[in-house]
XYZ file of C-alpha atoms in Angstrom:
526
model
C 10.362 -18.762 56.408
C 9.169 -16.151 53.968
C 6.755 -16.695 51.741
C 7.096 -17.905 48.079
C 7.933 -14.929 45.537
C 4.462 -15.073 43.331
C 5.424 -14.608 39.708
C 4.213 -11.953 37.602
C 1.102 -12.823 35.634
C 1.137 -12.024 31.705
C -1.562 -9.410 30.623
C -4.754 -11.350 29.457
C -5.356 -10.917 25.634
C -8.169 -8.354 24.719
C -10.251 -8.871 21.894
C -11.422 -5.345 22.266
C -8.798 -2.782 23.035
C -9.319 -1.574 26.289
C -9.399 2.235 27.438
C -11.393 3.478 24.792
C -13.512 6.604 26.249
C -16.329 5.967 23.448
C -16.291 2.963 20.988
C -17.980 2.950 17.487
C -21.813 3.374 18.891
C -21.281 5.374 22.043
C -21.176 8.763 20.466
C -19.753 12.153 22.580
C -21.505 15.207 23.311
C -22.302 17.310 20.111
C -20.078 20.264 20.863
C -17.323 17.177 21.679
C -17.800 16.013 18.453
C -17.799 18.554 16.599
C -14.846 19.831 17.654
C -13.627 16.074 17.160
C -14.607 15.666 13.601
C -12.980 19.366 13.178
C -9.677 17.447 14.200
C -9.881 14.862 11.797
C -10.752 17.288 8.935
C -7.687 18.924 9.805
C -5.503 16.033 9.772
C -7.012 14.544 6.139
C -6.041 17.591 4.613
C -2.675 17.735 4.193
C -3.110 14.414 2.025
C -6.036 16.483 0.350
C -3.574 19.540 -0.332
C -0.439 17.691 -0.880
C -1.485 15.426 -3.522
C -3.048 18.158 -5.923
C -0.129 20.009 -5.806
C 2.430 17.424 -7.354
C 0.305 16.434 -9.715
C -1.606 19.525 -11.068
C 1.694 21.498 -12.106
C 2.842 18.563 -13.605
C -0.638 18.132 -15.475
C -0.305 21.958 -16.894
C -2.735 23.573 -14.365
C -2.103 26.670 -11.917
C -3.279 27.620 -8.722
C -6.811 27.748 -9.796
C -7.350 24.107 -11.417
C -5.447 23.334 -7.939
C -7.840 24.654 -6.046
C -11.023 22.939 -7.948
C -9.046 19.521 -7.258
C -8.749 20.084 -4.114
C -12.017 21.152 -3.730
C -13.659 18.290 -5.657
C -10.951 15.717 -3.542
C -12.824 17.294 -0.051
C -16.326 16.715 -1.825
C -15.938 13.126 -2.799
C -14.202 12.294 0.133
C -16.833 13.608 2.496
C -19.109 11.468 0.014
C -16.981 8.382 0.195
C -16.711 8.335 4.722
C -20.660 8.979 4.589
C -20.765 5.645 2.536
C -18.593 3.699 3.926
C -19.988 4.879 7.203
C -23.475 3.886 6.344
C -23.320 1.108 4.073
C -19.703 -0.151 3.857
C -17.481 -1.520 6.592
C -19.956 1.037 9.211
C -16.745 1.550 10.933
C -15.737 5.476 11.897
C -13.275 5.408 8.937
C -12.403 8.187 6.417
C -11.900 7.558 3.258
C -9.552 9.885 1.307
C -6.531 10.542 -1.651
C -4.120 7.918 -1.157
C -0.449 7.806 -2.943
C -0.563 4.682 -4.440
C -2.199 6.285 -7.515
C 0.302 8.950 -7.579
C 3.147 6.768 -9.071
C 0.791 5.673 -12.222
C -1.065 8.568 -12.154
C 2.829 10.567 -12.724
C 2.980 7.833 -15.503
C -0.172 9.260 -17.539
C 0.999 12.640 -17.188
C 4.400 11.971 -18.380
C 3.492 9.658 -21.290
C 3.937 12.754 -23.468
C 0.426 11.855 -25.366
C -0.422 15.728 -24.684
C 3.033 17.643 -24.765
C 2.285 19.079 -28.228
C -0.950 20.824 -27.057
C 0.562 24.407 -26.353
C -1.988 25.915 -24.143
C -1.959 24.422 -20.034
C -5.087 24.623 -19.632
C -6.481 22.644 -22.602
C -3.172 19.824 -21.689
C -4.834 19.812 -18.140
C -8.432 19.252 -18.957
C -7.325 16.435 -21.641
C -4.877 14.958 -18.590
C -7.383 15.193 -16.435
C -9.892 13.266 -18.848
C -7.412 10.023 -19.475
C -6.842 9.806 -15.281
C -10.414 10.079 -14.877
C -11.444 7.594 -17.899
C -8.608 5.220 -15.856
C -9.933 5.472 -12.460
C -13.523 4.870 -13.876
C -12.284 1.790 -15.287
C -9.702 0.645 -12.214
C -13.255 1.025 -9.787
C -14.565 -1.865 -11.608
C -11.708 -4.056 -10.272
C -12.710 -3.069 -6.224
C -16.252 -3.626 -7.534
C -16.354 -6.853 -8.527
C -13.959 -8.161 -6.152
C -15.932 -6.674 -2.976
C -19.587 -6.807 -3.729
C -18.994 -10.412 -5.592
C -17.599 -11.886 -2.037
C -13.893 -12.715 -3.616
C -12.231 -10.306 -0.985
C -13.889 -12.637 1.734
C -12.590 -15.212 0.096
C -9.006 -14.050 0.306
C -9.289 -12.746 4.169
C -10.912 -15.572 5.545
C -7.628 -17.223 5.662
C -6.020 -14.049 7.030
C -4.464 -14.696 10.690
C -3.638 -12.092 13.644
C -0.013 -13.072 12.590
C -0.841 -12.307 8.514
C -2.575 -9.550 9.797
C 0.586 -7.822 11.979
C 2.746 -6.873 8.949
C -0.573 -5.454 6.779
C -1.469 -3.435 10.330
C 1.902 -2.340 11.067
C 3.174 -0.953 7.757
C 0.256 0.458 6.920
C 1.431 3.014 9.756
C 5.566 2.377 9.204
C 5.348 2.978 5.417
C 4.217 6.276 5.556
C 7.612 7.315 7.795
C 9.078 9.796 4.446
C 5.761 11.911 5.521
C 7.105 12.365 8.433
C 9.923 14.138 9.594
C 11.665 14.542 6.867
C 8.611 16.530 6.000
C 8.805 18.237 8.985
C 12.472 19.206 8.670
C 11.777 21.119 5.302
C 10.547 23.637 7.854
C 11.984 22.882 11.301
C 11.327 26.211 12.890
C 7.781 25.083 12.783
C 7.634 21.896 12.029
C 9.298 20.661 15.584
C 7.596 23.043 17.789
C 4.160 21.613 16.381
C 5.727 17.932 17.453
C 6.890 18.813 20.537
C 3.842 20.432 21.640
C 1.579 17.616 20.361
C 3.264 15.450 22.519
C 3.729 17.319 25.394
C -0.379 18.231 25.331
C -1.684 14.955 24.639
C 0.412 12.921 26.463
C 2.257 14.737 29.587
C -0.087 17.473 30.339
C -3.384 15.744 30.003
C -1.828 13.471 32.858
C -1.006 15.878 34.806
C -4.086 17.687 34.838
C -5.786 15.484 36.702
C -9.693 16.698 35.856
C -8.914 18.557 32.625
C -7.725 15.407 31.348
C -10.215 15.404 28.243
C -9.027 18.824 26.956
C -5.512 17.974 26.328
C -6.105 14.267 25.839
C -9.072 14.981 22.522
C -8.099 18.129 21.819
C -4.503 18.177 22.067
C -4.347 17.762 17.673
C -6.419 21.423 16.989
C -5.177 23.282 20.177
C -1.199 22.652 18.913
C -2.338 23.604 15.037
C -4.142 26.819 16.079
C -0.987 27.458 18.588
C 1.651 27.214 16.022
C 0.158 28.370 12.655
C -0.458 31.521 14.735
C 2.899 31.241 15.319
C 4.045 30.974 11.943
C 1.792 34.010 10.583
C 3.658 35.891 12.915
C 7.433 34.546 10.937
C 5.558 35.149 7.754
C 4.387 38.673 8.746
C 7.591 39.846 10.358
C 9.824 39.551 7.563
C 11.654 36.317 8.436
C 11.517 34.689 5.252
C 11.885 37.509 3.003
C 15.273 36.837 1.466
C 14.923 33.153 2.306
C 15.159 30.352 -0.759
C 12.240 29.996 -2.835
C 11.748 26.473 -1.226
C 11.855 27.528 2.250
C 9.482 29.968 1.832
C 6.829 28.029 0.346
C 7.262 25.316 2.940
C 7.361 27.978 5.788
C 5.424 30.616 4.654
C 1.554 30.970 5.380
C 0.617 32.817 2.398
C 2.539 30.893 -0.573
C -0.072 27.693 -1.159
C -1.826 29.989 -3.247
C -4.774 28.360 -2.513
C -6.850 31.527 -0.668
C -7.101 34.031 -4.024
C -7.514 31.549 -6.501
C -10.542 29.526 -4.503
C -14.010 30.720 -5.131
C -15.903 31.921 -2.554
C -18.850 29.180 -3.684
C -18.760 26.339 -6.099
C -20.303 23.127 -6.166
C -18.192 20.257 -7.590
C -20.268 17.954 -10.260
C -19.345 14.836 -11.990
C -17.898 15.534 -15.525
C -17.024 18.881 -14.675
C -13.690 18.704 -16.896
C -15.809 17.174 -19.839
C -16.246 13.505 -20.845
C -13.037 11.021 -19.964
C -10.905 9.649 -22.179
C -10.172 6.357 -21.941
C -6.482 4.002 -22.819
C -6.088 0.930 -22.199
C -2.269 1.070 -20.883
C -3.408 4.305 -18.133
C -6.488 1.807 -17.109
C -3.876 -1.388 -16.479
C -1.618 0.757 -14.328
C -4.528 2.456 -12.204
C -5.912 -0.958 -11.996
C -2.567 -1.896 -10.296
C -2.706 1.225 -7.966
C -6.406 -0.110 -7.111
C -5.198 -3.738 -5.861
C -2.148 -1.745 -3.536
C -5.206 0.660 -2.053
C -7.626 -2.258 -1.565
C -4.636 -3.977 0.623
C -3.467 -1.225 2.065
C -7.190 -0.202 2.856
C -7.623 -3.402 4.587
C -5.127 -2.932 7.142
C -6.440 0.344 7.913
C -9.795 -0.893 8.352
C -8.219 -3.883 11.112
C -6.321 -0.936 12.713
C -9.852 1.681 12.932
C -11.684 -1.727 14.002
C -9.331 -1.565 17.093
C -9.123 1.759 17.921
C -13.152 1.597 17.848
C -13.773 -0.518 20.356
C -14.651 -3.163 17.560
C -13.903 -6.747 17.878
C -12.431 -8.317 14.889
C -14.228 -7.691 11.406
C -15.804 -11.012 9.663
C -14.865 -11.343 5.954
C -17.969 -10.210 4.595
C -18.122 -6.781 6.361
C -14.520 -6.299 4.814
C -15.688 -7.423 1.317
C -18.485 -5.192 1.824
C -16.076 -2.166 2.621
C -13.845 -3.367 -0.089
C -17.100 -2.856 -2.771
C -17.941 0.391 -1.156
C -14.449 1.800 -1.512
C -14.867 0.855 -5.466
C -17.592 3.070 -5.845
C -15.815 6.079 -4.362
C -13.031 5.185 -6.903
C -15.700 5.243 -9.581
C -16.925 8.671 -7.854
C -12.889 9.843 -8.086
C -13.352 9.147 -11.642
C -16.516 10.876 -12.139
C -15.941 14.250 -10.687
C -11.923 14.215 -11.299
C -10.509 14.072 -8.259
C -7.025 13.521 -10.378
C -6.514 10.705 -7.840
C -7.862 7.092 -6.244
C -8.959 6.292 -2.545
C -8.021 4.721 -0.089
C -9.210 4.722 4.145
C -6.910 6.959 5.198
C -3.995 5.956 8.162
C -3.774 9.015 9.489
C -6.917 9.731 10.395
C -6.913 5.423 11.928
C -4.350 6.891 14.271
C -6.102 9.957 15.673
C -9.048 7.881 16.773
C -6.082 6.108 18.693
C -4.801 9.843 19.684
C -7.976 10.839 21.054
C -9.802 7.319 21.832
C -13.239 8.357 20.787
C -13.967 5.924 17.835
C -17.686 7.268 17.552
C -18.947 7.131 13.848
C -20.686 10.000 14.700
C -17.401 12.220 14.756
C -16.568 10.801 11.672
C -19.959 12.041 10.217
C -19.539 15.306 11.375
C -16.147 15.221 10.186
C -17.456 14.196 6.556
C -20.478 17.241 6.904
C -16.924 19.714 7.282
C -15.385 17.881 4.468
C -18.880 18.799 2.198
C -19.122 22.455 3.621
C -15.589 23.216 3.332
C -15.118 21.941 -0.375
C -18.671 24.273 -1.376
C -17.158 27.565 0.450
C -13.873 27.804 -1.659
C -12.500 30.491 0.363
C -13.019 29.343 3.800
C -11.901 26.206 2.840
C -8.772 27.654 1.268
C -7.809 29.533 4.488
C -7.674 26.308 6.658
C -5.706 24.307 3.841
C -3.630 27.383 3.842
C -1.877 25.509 7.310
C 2.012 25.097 6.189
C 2.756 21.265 5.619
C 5.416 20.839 7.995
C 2.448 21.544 10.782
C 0.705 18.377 8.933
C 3.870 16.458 8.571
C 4.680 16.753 12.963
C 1.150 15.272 13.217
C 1.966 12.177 10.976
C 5.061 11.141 13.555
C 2.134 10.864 15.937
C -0.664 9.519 14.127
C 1.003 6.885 11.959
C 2.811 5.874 14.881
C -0.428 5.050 16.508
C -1.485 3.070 13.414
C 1.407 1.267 13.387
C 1.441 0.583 17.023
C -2.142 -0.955 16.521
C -0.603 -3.542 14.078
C 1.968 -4.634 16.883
C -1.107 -5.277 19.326
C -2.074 -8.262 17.504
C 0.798 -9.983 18.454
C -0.850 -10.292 21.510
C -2.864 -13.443 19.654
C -0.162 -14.987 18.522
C 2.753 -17.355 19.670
C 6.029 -15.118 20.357
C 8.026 -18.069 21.573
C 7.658 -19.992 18.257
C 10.468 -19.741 15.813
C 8.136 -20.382 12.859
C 6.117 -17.160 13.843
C 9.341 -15.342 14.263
C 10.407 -16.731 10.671
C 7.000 -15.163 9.300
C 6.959 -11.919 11.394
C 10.524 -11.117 10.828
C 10.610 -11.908 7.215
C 7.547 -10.641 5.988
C 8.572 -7.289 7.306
C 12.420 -7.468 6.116
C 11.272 -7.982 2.817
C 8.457 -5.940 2.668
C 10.786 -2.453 3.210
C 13.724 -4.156 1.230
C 12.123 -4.890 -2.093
C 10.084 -1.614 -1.847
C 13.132 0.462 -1.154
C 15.254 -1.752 -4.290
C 11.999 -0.948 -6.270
C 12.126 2.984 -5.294
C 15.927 3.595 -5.586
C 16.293 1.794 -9.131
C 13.290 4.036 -10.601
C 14.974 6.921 -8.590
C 18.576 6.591 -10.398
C 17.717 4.502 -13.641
C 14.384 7.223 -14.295
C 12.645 3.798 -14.902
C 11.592 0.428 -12.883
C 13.962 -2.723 -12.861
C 11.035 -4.961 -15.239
C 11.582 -2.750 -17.657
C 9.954 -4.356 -21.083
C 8.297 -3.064 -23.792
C 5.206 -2.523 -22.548
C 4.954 0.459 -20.289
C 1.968 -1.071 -18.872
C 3.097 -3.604 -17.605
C 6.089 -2.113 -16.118
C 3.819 0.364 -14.338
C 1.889 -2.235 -12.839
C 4.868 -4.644 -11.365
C 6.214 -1.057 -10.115
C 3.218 -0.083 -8.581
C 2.879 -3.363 -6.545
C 5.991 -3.887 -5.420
C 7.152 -0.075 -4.786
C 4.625 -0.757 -1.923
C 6.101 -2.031 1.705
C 2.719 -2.818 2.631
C 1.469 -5.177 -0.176
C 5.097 -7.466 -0.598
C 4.948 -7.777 3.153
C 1.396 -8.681 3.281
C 1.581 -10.925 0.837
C 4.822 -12.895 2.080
C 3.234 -12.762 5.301
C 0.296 -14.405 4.023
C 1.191 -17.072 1.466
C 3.876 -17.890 4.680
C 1.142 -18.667 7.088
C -0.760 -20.135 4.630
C 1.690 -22.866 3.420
C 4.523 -23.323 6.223
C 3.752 -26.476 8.204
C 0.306 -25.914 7.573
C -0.542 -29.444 8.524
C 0.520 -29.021 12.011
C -1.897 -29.056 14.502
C -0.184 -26.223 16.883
C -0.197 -23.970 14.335
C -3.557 -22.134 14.239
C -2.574 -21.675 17.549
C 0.810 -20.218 17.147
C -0.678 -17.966 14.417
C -3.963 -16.317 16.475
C -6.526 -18.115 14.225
C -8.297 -19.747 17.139
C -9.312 -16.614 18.516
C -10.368 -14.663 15.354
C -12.281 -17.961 14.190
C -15.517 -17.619 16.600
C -16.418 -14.393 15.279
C -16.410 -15.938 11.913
C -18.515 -18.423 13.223
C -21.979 -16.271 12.102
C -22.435 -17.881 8.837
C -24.423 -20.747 11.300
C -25.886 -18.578 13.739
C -29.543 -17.565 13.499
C -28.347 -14.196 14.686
C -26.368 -13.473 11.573
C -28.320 -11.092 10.349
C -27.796 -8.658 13.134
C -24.703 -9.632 13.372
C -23.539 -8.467 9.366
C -25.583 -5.298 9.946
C -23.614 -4.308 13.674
C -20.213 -5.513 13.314
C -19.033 -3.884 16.600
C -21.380 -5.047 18.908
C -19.733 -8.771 19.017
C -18.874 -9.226 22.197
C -22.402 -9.819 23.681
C -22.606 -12.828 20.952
C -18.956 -14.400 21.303
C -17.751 -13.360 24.609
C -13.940 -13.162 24.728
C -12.090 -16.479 26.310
C-alpha cells in the first residue's frame, strides 16, 4: 500500500515581511548606503522635475523660475524625510511633490485673477504668492488633525482588508506615469525597462555571489547605462529634424534646466515675497491636503512592510500625519509651488532593493540638501530624460502595489463578504475617478459644477482620486456590513493587527511609541 498523499500546507502569515536584507534599524555599510540613498534621489526626481515644469509655464515663469522651484522642491523635501525620519512616523520614508495639488493648484493659475499683469515674471511671483498663501493655510488642516490625535481616531478602525485597497492603489493609481510615459520616448524609454528588469531580477540570480550588485544596484547601474546611451542619440544627430515633442522627451539637453541653474543658491522661506492669501485657492488646497494625507497613509503601511516593520499603531500614523503638515506649511513658506505627500515610488524601491535602513533614507535626504544648494550639479542629474524615470515607475509602483496585495494574507479569501468589500472598493475606486477625469477632460469643467468654484474644486479633487473613493468605500464597508457578527474581525484581519494596538495598557508603551519597528520582541507573531 503506498502511503497517504500529504497535502500541501498554506504559507504561514508574516507579520513582518520576510527576506528583507536590512530592516528599518539594521543599517548597510556606508559606501552601500550611499550609493543606496543616491538611488532613491534619483528616483524622487522625476516627480521633483516633472511637476515644476507643468506648472511654472503655466504660472508665467521660464527656465530660470523652473529651476529655483525645483531647487527649493529638493530643499524642502530633503527637510521634510529628515523630519519625518526623526520625529514623524521614524520610518525610512521620503517625503516629496505629490499630484494631488496639481489639479487645484492648475485651478489658481487659471482663475485669470493675474492675466492682466503683462510682464511673466511679476504674474509668476504674484501666482506663486496665492499657492503659497493656500498651502500655508491647507497645512493647518494635516496639523490639527495629526498632532490633535483625530487621524488615530479614524485608523484605529482601519482593517488589513480596509487597508488592501488604500495599499494597493496607492501603487495602481499612478499606472498613466508609467508607460505611457515611457512610450513618449520608446527608443529609450524600453531599453531602461528591460534592463531594470533583467539586472535586478534575472541576473542578480544568476550571479550567484554578486547577487547584491545587481539586486541594490540594479536602479543607478541601468540609469547611468542608458542616459549614456541617449547622449550618444542626442549627440549624433538623431533627433535633429525630429518633432518638437520628441525631442524634448528624448533629448538630453532640452530640460533647460543646466544653463539656467546657478552654480550656488540657498533656498529661504519667502523668497518670492509675502503670500497672498483667498479664501476659494485655500478651500481647494485644503481638499488636495485630505487626498495626500490618505494617500500618504497607504504609503506609510506599504514602507512599514518593506522595512521590516510590523504594523504601525494609530498614534505613530497620527504622528506622521502632523509631521507631514508641517512640511506642507514648509511648501508654503519657501514656495515649493506644490504640497507633499510620502512618495510611492521611492516605497517601492526599498521593495526593489530590500534594504529599508533609515539611514539610506538620511543619506538620501543629505543628496536632496546638497543637490538643491549646487544649482548646476544638481541640474545635470535632473537633466536624465523622463522616459528613463517613467521605465522605473512600471517597477517601483508595481512593488508598492504588490505590497498592498500582501495583506490579504490577514484576511478571509473564502468569504463572500470580503470579496464584496475587496472587489467593490476597488471597482469603484478607478470607475468614479476615471468618470471624474474624463468629464473635466471633455466638458473643460467637473460634473458638480455650481457656482462656487470652490467647491467644485474640492468635490473634484477628492473624487478624481482612485485612492481616496476606494479607501473610503472600503472603509465605511468594513465598518458597517454585518458588523455585529462575530466572524467578522476575523474575516477582515483585525485580530491580528489588534495586539500591536494593545500598548495603550502596557507599561512598555513608551518605548514602544518611540521604536515602532522593533515590535516583534513585545507581541510575538501567532
Amino acid at each position: 500500500m503506498t502511503g497517504k498523499v500529504e497535502e500541501p500546507q498554506p504559507h504561514p502569515v508574516k507579520d513582518q515581511l520576510p527576506g528583507i536584507d536590512y530592516c528599518i534599524n539594521s543599517p548597510p555599510r556606508w559606501h552601500e548606503a550611499t550609493i543606496l540613498g543616491f538611488q532613491h534621489y534619483l528616483v524622487m526626481l522625476g516627480t521633483t522635475v516633472l511637476i515644476p515644469t507643468i506648472l511654472v509655464p503655466q504660472m508665467g515663469g521660464g527656465n530660470e523660475e523652473k529651476v529655483r522651484v525645483v531647487q527649493t522642491l529638493l530643499f524642502v523635501a530633503g527637510i521634510k524625510t529628515l523630519l519625518q525620519t526623526h520625529f514623524g512616523t521614524r520610518l525610512p520614508v521620503v517625503i516629496g511633490g505629490s499630484y494631488a495639488f496639481v489639479v487645484p493648484t492648475l485651478s489658481i493659475i487659471l482663475s485669470g485673477r493675474y492675466a492682466d499683469e503683462i510682464d511673466p515674471h511679476q504674474r509668476f511671483l504674484k501666482t506663486m504668492r496665492s499657492i503659497q498663501g493656500a498651502l500655508i493655510i491647507a497645512s493647518i488642516f494635516q496639523l490639527v488633525i495629526g498632532f490633535f490625535g483625530l487621524w488615530r481616531i479614524v485608523v484605529r478602525y482601519l482593517s488589513p482588508l480596509s487597508a488592501v485597497p488604500l495599499t494597493t492603489l496607492a501603487g495602481l493609481a499612478l499606472f498613466n506615469h508609467g508607460f505611457p510615459a515611457v512610450a513618449k520616448c520608446i527608443e529609450i524609454g524600453l531599453p531602461q525597462l528591460i534592463l531594470l528588469i533583467l539586472f535586478s531580477q534575472y541576473y542578480s540570480h544568476a550571479m550567484g555571489g554578486r547577487r547584491v550588485l545587481f539586486d541594490r544596484f540594479s536602479v543607478v547601474i541601468t540609469v547611468l547605462i542608458v542616459w549614456v546611451y541617449a547622449i550618444i542619440l542626442t549627440g549624433s544627430g538623431v533627433y535633429k529634424h525630429r518633432r518638437p515633442l520628441t525631442q524634448f522627451h528624448c533629448r538630453t539637453d532640452r530640460a533647460g534646466l543646466i544653463h539656467a541653474a546657478p552654480w550656488i543658491k540657498f533656498p529661504y522661506p519667502f523668497q518670492w515675497g509675502s503670500p497672498s492669501f483667498h479664501g476659494g485657492d485655500c478651500f481647494a488646497l485644503m481638499a488636495a491636503s485630505f487626498v495626500a494625507l490618505i494617500e500618504s497613509t497607504g504609503t506609510y503601511i506599504v514602507v512599514s512592510r518593506y522595512a521590516g516593520a510590523t504594523p504601525l499603531p494609530p498614534s505613530i500614523l497620527s504622528r506622521g500625519v502632523g509631521w507631514q503638515g508641517f512640511g506642507l506649511l514648509l511648501d508654503g513658506m519657501f514656495g515649493t509651488v506644490n504640497g507633499s505627500a510620502a512618495s510611492v515610488e521611492n516605497a517601492g524601491l526599498l521593495g526593489l532593493t530590500r534594504v529599508g535602513s533609515r539611514r539610506v533614507i538620511e543619506i538620501s535626504s543629505c543628496f536632496m540638501i546638497f543637490f538643491s544648494c549646487l544649482g548646476k550639479f544638481g541640474a545635470v542629474v535632473a537633466s536624465i530624460p523622463m522616459p528613463i524615470v517613467a521605465a522605473l515607475y512600471c517597477v517601483l509602483f508595481a512593488y508598492a502595489a504588490s505590497a498592498g496585495l500582501g495583506l490579504l494574507q490577514f484576511c478571509h479569501l473564502n468569504s463572500f463578504r470580503t470579496k464584496f468589500i475587496l472587489g467593490t472598493s476597488i471597482f469603484l475606486g478607478f470607475s468614479v475617478a476615471q468618470y471624474f477625469n474624463e468629464f473635466s477632460l471633455v466638458a473643460g469643467y467637473s460634473p458638480v459644477h455650481t457656482h462656487n468654484r470652490s467647491f467644485n474644486d474640492i468635490v473634484s479633487v477628492i473624487f478624481s482620486s482612485p485612492v481616496v473613493v476606494a479607501a473610503m468605500v472600503a472603509y465605511f464597508l468594513d465598518c458597517t456590513l454585518h458588523h455585529g457578527d462575530s466572524e467578522v474581525r476575523k474575516d477582515s484581519g483585525r485580530h491580528w493587527w489588534e495586539k500591536f494596538r494593545s500598548y495603550r495598557t502596557d507599561p512598555r508603551s513608551q518605548e514602544f511609541y518611540s521604536l515602532p519597528y522593533n515590535l516583534n520582541k513585545y507581541f510575538p507573531s501567532e
